CSV table of C-alpha atoms and ligand atoms in Angstrom, one decimal:
chain,number,residue,atom,x,y,z
A,199,MET,CA,155.9,101.4,135.0
A,200,ASN,CA,152.4,101.8,136.4
A,201,LYS,CA,151.1,105.5,136.7
A,202,ILE,CA,147.9,105.7,139.6
A,203,VAL,CA,146.2,108.5,138.0
A,204,ARG,CA,144.0,108.5,140.9
A,205,LYS,CA,143.0,107.5,144.0
A,206,LYS,CA,140.0,108.0,146.9
A,207,LEU,CA,140.0,106.1,149.6
A,208,LEU,CA,136.5,104.0,150.5
A,209,SER,CA,137.4,103.1,154.3
A,210,GLN,CA,140.8,103.7,156.5
A,211,VAL,CA,141.5,100.3,155.4
A,212,ILE,CA,140.3,100.0,152.0
A,213,ALA,CA,141.7,102.4,148.5
A,214,GLU,CA,140.8,102.2,145.3
A,215,ILE,CA,142.7,103.1,142.6
A,216,GLU,CA,143.4,103.7,139.8
A,217,LEU,CA,146.3,103.0,137.0
A,218,SER,CA,147.5,102.9,133.6
A,219,ALA,CA,148.0,99.9,131.5
A,220,PRO,CA,146.1,99.8,128.3
A,221,HIS,CA,146.4,96.1,127.0
A,222,ILE,CA,145.0,94.8,130.6
A,223,ALA,CA,142.2,97.3,130.3
A,224,LYS,CA,141.1,96.1,126.7
A,225,SER,CA,141.0,92.9,127.1
A,226,GLN,CA,139.8,91.7,130.7
A,227,LYS,CA,137.1,90.4,131.6
A,228,PRO,CA,135.0,89.9,134.8
A,229,GLY,CA,136.2,88.0,137.1
A,230,GLN,CA,139.5,88.0,136.0
A,231,PHE,CA,142.2,89.7,138.6
A,232,VAL,CA,146.0,91.3,137.7
A,233,ILE,CA,149.5,90.8,139.7
A,234,ILE,CA,151.4,93.5,140.7
A,235,ARG,CA,154.6,94.4,142.3
A,236,VAL,CA,155.2,97.9,143.9
A,237,ASP,CA,157.7,98.3,143.7
A,238,ASP,CA,161.1,96.3,142.3
A,239,LYS,CA,162.3,94.3,145.3
A,240,GLY,CA,158.9,93.5,146.2
A,241,GLU,CA,156.6,90.2,146.1
A,242,ARG,CA,154.3,89.7,143.2
A,243,ILE,CA,150.4,90.0,145.1
A,244,PRO,CA,147.4,89.7,142.6
A,245,LEU,CA,144.9,92.3,142.9
A,246,THR,CA,140.7,91.7,141.4
A,247,ILE,CA,140.5,94.0,138.4
A,248,ALA,CA,136.9,96.4,140.0
A,249,ASN,CA,136.6,98.0,136.7
A,250,SER,CA,138.6,99.0,133.5
A,251,ASN,CA,138.2,102.3,131.2
A,252,GLN,CA,139.4,101.0,127.7
A,253,GLU,CA,139.3,104.9,126.0
A,254,LYS,CA,141.6,105.9,129.1
A,255,GLY,CA,144.1,103.1,128.8
A,256,THR,CA,143.1,102.8,133.0
A,257,ILE,CA,141.7,99.1,134.9
A,258,THR,CA,140.3,99.6,138.7
A,259,ILE,CA,141.9,98.0,142.3
A,260,ILE,CA,140.2,97.9,145.3
A,261,VAL,CA,142.8,97.0,147.9
A,262,GLN,CA,142.2,96.6,152.0
A,263,ALA,CA,145.3,96.8,153.8
A,264,ILE,CA,145.8,93.7,155.9
A,265,GLY,CA,149.5,93.5,155.2
A,266,LYS,CA,153.3,94.9,154.3
A,267,THR,CA,153.0,95.1,150.4
A,268,THR,CA,149.2,96.4,150.7
A,269,VAL,CA,150.0,98.7,152.9
A,270,LYS,CA,153.0,100.2,150.9
A,271,LEU,CA,150.3,100.3,147.8
A,272,ASN,CA,147.6,101.9,149.5
A,273,ALA,CA,150.1,104.7,150.4
A,274,MET,CA,151.1,105.5,147.3
A,275,GLU,CA,149.7,108.8,145.4
A,276,GLU,CA,148.7,109.6,142.3
A,277,GLY,CA,151.4,110.6,140.0
A,278,GLU,CA,153.7,107.9,141.7
A,279,SER,CA,154.3,104.4,139.8
A,280,ILE,CA,153.8,101.1,140.5
A,281,ALA,CA,157.3,98.7,139.0
A,282,ASP,CA,154.4,95.8,137.4
A,283,VAL,CA,151.6,95.0,136.9
A,284,VAL,CA,150.8,91.5,134.6
A,285,GLY,CA,146.6,90.6,133.7
A,286,PRO,CA,144.3,90.2,132.6
A,287,LEU,CA,144.6,86.9,134.7
A,288,GLY,CA,142.0,83.7,135.4
A,289,LYS,CA,139.1,82.7,133.6
A,290,PRO,CA,136.6,85.1,133.7
A,291,SER,CA,132.9,84.4,135.5
A,292,HIS,CA,131.3,82.1,133.4
A,293,ILE,CA,128.1,84.5,132.5
A,294,GLU,CA,124.9,83.4,131.2
A,295,HIS,CA,121.0,84.2,132.1
A,296,PHE,CA,120.5,82.0,135.0
A,297,GLY,CA,117.3,83.8,135.7
A,298,ARG,CA,117.7,85.1,140.1
A,299,VAL,CA,121.1,85.8,140.9
A,300,VAL,CA,121.8,86.4,145.0
A,301,THR,CA,125.6,87.7,144.6
A,302,ILE,CA,127.5,88.6,148.9
A,303,GLY,CA,130.9,90.8,149.0
A,304,GLY,CA,131.7,90.2,151.8
A,305,GLY,CA,134.4,92.5,153.4
A,306,VAL,CA,137.1,93.2,150.8
A,307,GLY,CA,135.0,90.9,149.0
A,308,THR,CA,132.2,93.6,147.7
A,309,ALA,CA,135.1,94.7,145.5
A,310,ILE,CA,136.1,91.5,143.9
A,311,ALA,CA,131.5,90.8,143.4
A,312,TRP,CA,131.4,93.9,141.9
A,313,PRO,CA,132.0,93.6,137.8
A,314,THR,CA,130.7,89.9,138.4
A,315,THR,CA,127.4,92.2,139.4
A,316,ARG,CA,127.5,94.3,136.5
A,317,ALA,CA,128.0,91.5,134.4
A,318,PHE,CA,124.8,89.5,135.6
A,319,LYS,CA,122.8,92.4,135.3
A,320,LYS,CA,123.6,93.5,132.1
A,321,ALA,CA,122.5,89.5,130.7
A,322,GLY,CA,119.2,89.6,132.4
A,323,ASN,CA,119.4,87.9,135.3
A,324,GLU,CA,117.0,89.4,138.7
A,325,VAL,CA,120.0,90.1,140.8
A,326,ILE,CA,120.2,90.2,144.8
A,327,SER,CA,123.5,91.7,146.7
A,328,ILE,CA,123.7,91.2,149.4
A,329,ILE,CA,127.6,93.0,150.9
A,330,GLY,CA,128.0,92.9,155.0
A,331,ALA,CA,130.8,94.8,156.2
A,332,ARG,CA,131.7,94.2,159.8
A,333,THR,CA,130.9,97.9,161.3
A,334,LYS,CA,129.5,100.8,158.7
A,335,GLU,CA,132.6,102.5,158.2
A,336,LEU,CA,134.1,98.9,156.3
A,337,LEU,CA,131.1,98.7,154.0
A,338,ILE,CA,131.8,99.6,150.4
A,339,LEU,CA,130.4,100.4,147.5
A,340,GLU,CA,126.9,99.9,148.7
A,341,GLU,CA,125.6,103.2,145.4
A,342,GLU,CA,127.7,100.8,143.2
A,343,MET,CA,126.0,97.8,143.9
A,344,ARG,CA,122.3,99.5,144.6
A,345,ALA,CA,123.3,100.6,140.6
A,346,VAL,CA,123.8,97.0,139.6
A,347,SER,CA,121.1,95.2,141.2
A,348,ASP,CA,117.5,94.5,140.9
A,349,ARG,CA,117.7,95.0,144.7
A,350,ILE,CA,120.3,95.0,147.2
A,351,ILE,CA,120.4,93.8,151.5
A,352,VAL,CA,122.9,95.7,154.0
A,353,THR,CA,124.7,92.9,156.7
A,354,THR,CA,127.1,95.2,159.5
A,355,ASP,CA,128.3,92.3,162.1
A,356,ASP,CA,127.4,95.0,165.0
A,357,GLY,CA,124.0,96.5,163.8
A,358,SER,CA,125.8,100.0,163.7
A,359,TYR,CA,123.9,100.7,160.0
A,360,ALA,CA,121.4,98.9,157.8
A,361,ASN,CA,120.6,94.7,159.3
A,362,LYS,CA,122.5,93.2,162.0
A,363,GLY,CA,124.2,90.3,161.5
A,364,PHE,CA,126.2,88.1,158.8
A,365,VAL,CA,125.7,87.9,155.1
A,366,THR,CA,124.4,84.6,155.6
A,367,ASP,CA,122.3,85.4,157.7
A,368,SER,CA,120.3,87.5,155.0
A,369,LEU,CA,120.5,84.6,153.0
A,370,LYS,CA,118.8,82.3,154.9
A,371,SER,CA,115.9,85.1,154.8
A,372,LEU,CA,115.4,85.2,151.3
A,373,ILE,CA,115.9,81.0,151.5
A,374,ASP,CA,113.2,80.9,154.1
A,375,ASN,CA,111.1,83.9,152.1
A,376,ASN,CA,110.9,81.0,149.5
A,377,GLU,CA,112.8,83.9,147.1
A,378,ILE,CA,115.6,81.1,146.1
A,379,PRO,CA,118.2,82.3,143.6
A,380,ASN,CA,119.2,79.9,140.5
A,381,LEU,CA,122.4,80.9,141.2
A,382,VAL,CA,125.1,82.2,144.2
A,383,LEU,CA,128.1,83.9,144.0
A,384,ALA,CA,129.1,84.6,147.0
A,385,ILE,CA,132.5,86.2,147.6
A,386,GLY,CA,134.2,87.6,150.7
A,387,PRO,CA,136.7,85.6,154.4
A,388,VAL,CA,136.9,82.2,153.9
A,389,PRO,CA,134.7,81.3,156.8
A,390,MET,CA,132.1,83.5,155.2
A,391,MET,CA,132.1,81.4,151.9
A,392,ARG,CA,132.6,78.6,153.7
A,393,ALA,CA,129.4,78.8,155.6
A,394,VAL,CA,127.6,80.0,152.5
A,395,ALA,CA,128.2,76.9,151.2
A,396,GLU,CA,127.2,74.7,154.0
A,397,LEU,CA,123.8,76.8,153.5
A,398,THR,CA,123.2,76.7,150.4
A,399,ARG,CA,124.3,72.8,149.8
A,400,LYS,CA,121.0,71.6,152.2
A,401,TYR,CA,119.2,73.4,149.6
A,402,ALA,CA,121.4,72.4,146.3
A,403,ILE,CA,121.1,76.0,145.3
A,404,PRO,CA,124.2,76.1,142.8
A,405,THR,CA,127.0,78.2,144.0
A,406,VAL,CA,130.1,80.0,142.9
A,407,VAL,CA,132.6,80.8,145.4
A,408,SER,CA,135.9,83.1,143.9
A,409,LEU,CA,139.2,81.9,145.8
A,410,ASN,CA,141.5,83.6,147.6
A,411,PRO,CA,144.7,81.1,148.5
A,412,ILE,CA,148.7,83.2,148.1
A,413,MET,CA,149.6,83.5,144.6
A,414,LEU,CA,153.3,83.4,143.1
A,415,ASP,CA,152.9,83.3,139.7
A,416,GLY,CA,150.0,83.7,138.4
A,417,THR,CA,150.0,81.1,135.4
A,418,GLY,CA,150.1,77.9,136.6
A,419,MET,CA,153.7,77.5,136.8
A,420,CYS,CA,155.4,77.4,140.8
A,421,GLY,CA,151.9,75.5,142.1
A,422,VAL,CA,151.9,77.3,145.5
A,423,CYS,CA,148.2,78.4,144.1
A,424,ARG,CA,147.2,74.9,144.5
A,425,VAL,CA,143.4,74.3,146.2
A,426,SER,CA,141.3,70.6,146.3
A,427,VAL,CA,138.0,71.1,144.7
A,428,GLY,CA,136.2,67.5,144.2
A,429,GLY,CA,139.8,65.6,145.4
A,430,LYS,CA,141.4,67.1,142.6
A,431,THR,CA,144.6,70.1,142.8
A,432,MET,CA,143.1,72.6,141.4
A,433,PHE,CA,146.0,75.8,140.4
A,434,ALA,CA,143.1,78.7,141.2
A,435,CYS,CA,145.6,81.3,138.9
A,436,VAL,CA,144.5,79.4,136.2
A,437,ASP,CA,141.9,77.1,136.9
A,438,GLY,CA,140.5,79.2,138.7
A,439,PRO,CA,140.4,81.6,141.1
A,440,GLU,CA,135.7,81.1,140.7
A,441,PHE,CA,134.9,77.3,141.4
A,442,ASP,CA,131.7,75.2,142.9
A,443,ALA,CA,131.9,76.2,146.4
A,444,HIS,CA,130.4,72.6,147.0
A,445,GLN,CA,133.6,71.0,146.2
A,446,VAL,CA,136.0,73.1,147.0
A,447,ASP,CA,138.5,71.8,150.5
A,448,PHE,CA,138.3,74.5,152.2
A,449,ALA,CA,139.6,73.8,155.6
A,450,GLY,CA,143.0,73.5,152.9
A,451,LEU,CA,142.4,76.2,151.6
A,452,MET,CA,142.4,77.9,155.5
A,453,GLN,CA,145.8,76.0,156.7
A,454,ARG,CA,147.8,76.8,153.1
A,455,LEU,CA,146.5,81.0,153.9
A,456,LYS,CA,148.0,80.7,157.4
A,457,VAL,CA,151.6,79.1,156.3
A,458,TYR,CA,153.8,82.1,155.5
A,459,GLN,CA,151.4,84.1,158.9
A,460,LYS,CA,154.6,84.7,160.9
A,461,GLU,CA,157.2,85.8,158.8
A,462,GLU,CA,154.6,88.6,156.9
A,463,LYS,CA,154.1,89.6,160.9
A,464,LEU,CA,157.3,90.4,161.1
A,465,SER,CA,157.6,91.9,157.8
A,466,LEU,CA,155.2,94.2,158.2
A,467,GLU,CA,156.3,95.2,161.5
A,468,LEU,CA,159.5,95.5,159.9
A,469,LEU,CA,157.8,98.2,157.2
A,470,LYS,CA,156.8,100.4,160.2
A,471,SER,CA,159.6,99.5,162.0
A,472,TYR,CA,161.6,101.6,159.5
A,473,GLU,CA,158.9,104.2,158.5
A,474,ARG,CA,159.2,105.2,162.2
A,475,VAL,CA,162.8,106.1,162.3
A,476,SER,CA,162.5,107.3,158.9
B,637,LIG,P1,150.2,89.5,153.7
B,637,LIG,O1,151.5,89.9,154.7
B,637,LIG,O2,151.0,88.4,152.2
B,637,LIG,O3,148.9,88.6,154.5
B,637,LIG,C1,148.2,89.6,155.1
B,637,LIG,C2,147.9,88.8,156.0
B,637,LIG,O4,147.0,88.2,154.8
B,637,LIG,C3,148.6,87.7,156.5
B,637,LIG,O5,148.0,87.1,157.7
B,637,LIG,C4,148.3,86.8,155.5
B,637,LIG,O6,147.2,85.2,155.8
B,637,LIG,C5,147.1,87.5,154.9
B,637,LIG,N1,147.1,87.0,153.4
B,637,LIG,C6,147.4,86.7,152.3
B,637,LIG,N2,147.3,86.2,151.3
B,637,LIG,C7,146.2,86.3,151.5
B,637,LIG,C8,145.4,86.1,150.3
B,637,LIG,N3,145.5,85.7,149.3
B,637,LIG,N4,144.2,86.1,150.3
B,637,LIG,C9,144.1,86.3,151.8
B,637,LIG,N5,144.2,86.4,152.6
B,637,LIG,C10,145.6,86.3,152.4
B,637,LIG,N6,142.6,91.9,148.3
B,637,LIG,C11,141.9,93.0,147.9
B,637,LIG,O7,142.5,93.8,149.3
B,637,LIG,N7,141.3,93.3,146.7
B,637,LIG,C12,141.6,92.4,145.6
B,637,LIG,O8,140.7,92.9,144.9
B,637,LIG,C13,141.5,91.2,145.7
B,637,LIG,N8,141.7,90.4,145.2
B,637,LIG,C14,142.3,89.5,144.8
B,637,LIG,C15,142.1,88.0,144.1
B,637,LIG,C16,143.0,86.9,144.2
B,637,LIG,C17,142.5,86.0,142.8
B,637,LIG,C18,144.4,86.3,144.7
B,637,LIG,C19,144.0,85.1,145.3
B,637,LIG,C20,144.0,87.3,146.2
B,637,LIG,C21,142.8,88.6,146.4
B,637,LIG,N9,143.1,89.6,148.0
B,637,LIG,C22,142.6,91.0,146.9
B,637,LIG,C23,143.6,89.3,148.7
B,637,LIG,C24,145.4,89.9,148.3
B,637,LIG,O9,146.3,89.2,147.3
B,637,LIG,C25,146.0,90.3,149.7
B,637,LIG,O10,144.9,90.1,150.7
B,637,LIG,C26,147.2,90.4,149.9
B,637,LIG,O11,148.5,89.4,148.9
B,637,LIG,C27,147.9,90.4,150.9
B,637,LIG,O12,149.4,90.6,150.4
B,637,LIG,P2,150.4,91.6,152.0
B,637,LIG,O13,151.9,91.4,151.6
B,637,LIG,O14,149.4,92.7,151.7
B,637,LIG,O15,149.8,90.6,152.8
B,638,LIG,P1,135.9,90.0,157.7
B,638,LIG,O1,136.0,90.0,158.4
B,638,LIG,O2,135.3,92.0,157.9
B,638,LIG,O3,133.7,89.8,156.7
B,638,LIG,C1,133.3,90.2,156.0
B,638,LIG,C2,131.7,89.9,156.0
B,638,LIG,O4,131.7,88.9,155.3
B,638,LIG,C3,131.5,89.8,157.4
B,638,LIG,O5,130.6,91.1,157.8
B,638,LIG,C4,130.3,88.5,157.2
B,638,LIG,O6,129.2,89.4,156.8
B,638,LIG,C5,130.8,88.0,157.0
B,638,LIG,N1,131.8,87.0,157.5
B,638,LIG,C6,132.1,86.5,158.0
B,638,LIG,N2,132.5,85.9,158.6
B,638,LIG,C7,131.6,84.8,158.8
B,638,LIG,C8,131.5,83.4,159.6
B,638,LIG,N3,131.5,82.6,159.7
B,638,LIG,N4,129.8,83.2,158.7
B,638,LIG,C9,129.0,84.3,158.2
B,638,LIG,N5,129.5,85.0,157.5
B,638,LIG,C10,130.7,85.2,157.9
B,638,LIG,O7,136.6,90.5,156.2
B,638,LIG,P2,137.3,91.5,155.4
B,638,LIG,O8,138.5,92.1,156.9
B,638,LIG,O9,136.9,92.9,154.7
B,638,LIG,O10,137.9,90.7,154.4
B,638,LIG,C11,139.2,90.7,154.5
B,638,LIG,C12,139.0,89.0,153.9
B,638,LIG,O11,139.1,88.5,153.2
B,638,LIG,C13,140.8,88.7,154.5
B,638,LIG,O12,140.9,87.8,155.8
B,638,LIG,C14,140.6,88.0,153.4
B,638,LIG,O13,140.5,86.3,153.7
B,638,LIG,C15,139.4,88.3,152.7
B,638,LIG,N6,139.2,87.9,150.7
B,638,LIG,C16,139.4,87.1,149.9
B,638,LIG,C17,139.3,87.3,149.1
B,638,LIG,C18,138.5,86.8,148.1
B,638,LIG,O14,139.1,86.3,147.5
B,638,LIG,N7,137.7,85.8,148.4
B,638,LIG,C19,139.6,88.6,148.5
B,638,LIG,C20,141.1,88.8,149.6
B,638,LIG,C21,140.2,89.4,150.3
B,639,LIG,FE1,151.5,79.8,141.5
B,639,LIG,FE2,149.2,79.7,141.2
B,639,LIG,S1,150.3,81.1,141.3
B,639,LIG,S2,150.4,78.2,139.9
């Protein structure tokens, strides 16, 4: 059992949750994730380790409630415990001194980009962050990202805050302004990561994305998280989750993410109807 020691809502649908997990806190590196189960009958879901505190023996996860398990998790309170947390899993982000690095976080992807952005800054890179959300209320971690960046650009799709437009519009402006990055890290919805990859490919800018296929065991055994990268089958849980964006088959990833959509919708509806009667 892992106790929730702190919980804070970052938006209506996104919660920051600090969990007791001393062994994971000790060994985790930026870019790695955990697989959690909320209760003993629950499914296993992957979540990135956004932060850790070795002294307290805690890790922090940032969770967007979009289906049954994430809705249940975000409804839990401080002092309650979740059934189990496995990790750290996945390959850590590749950190070195690249020069100018642009990190892009779309929506909840900002939470996943945050630890790696911190590490890029620590390695002496010039870091420009671009973070975006559909609307002001959904924007997260602006101050946290500002603290680890030389410059931050904020976008909202509807123009309710900062620059109106997609994160890709801001990346294009940087490139047009001849501020060419040596590396781009893009994390967010698959259409966003694909759009970033298409843009940077034209300029031959090395680009890394963090992929989010459905995962089960997280140890390379079940094959559920398979993705096609450079024509080869890779398991995102052990070969990733970060990959060369210009090699990823995004259409295949999108298709696989939809496989259980009907069942996922039904299971969320059942959870909601159960909550209404109990
Ligand atoms: P489900 O009922 O399983 O799904 C609800 C809806 O979300 C469906 O439309 C479904 O198609 C879609 N969906 C399901 N799984 C995923 C997925 N893996 N990615 C995108 N959409 C999905 N989410 C966070 O909020 N914070 C994180 O830090 C985070 N880190 C992740 C790290 C990795 C390595 C991976 C693979 C995913 C990560 N995710 C993260 C996504 C998270 O795992 C999913 O949102 C979660 O599994 C959904 O479970 P659910 O039961 O709530 O929803
Ligand atoms: P969202 O749909 O609100 O998009 C966030 C931002 O991404 C937008 O504000 C925009 O700037 C950009 N964007 C979206 N579509 C774009 C496009 N076609 N072209 C260019 N830019 C685009 O995101 P959200 O609802 O906060 O995030 C939810 C999604 O995040 C989930 O559906 C899931 O696919 C994804 N996700 C990804 C990971 C990962 O590891 N990559 C992990 C968790 C969730
Ligand atoms: Fe099973 Fe990756 S989640 S092989």
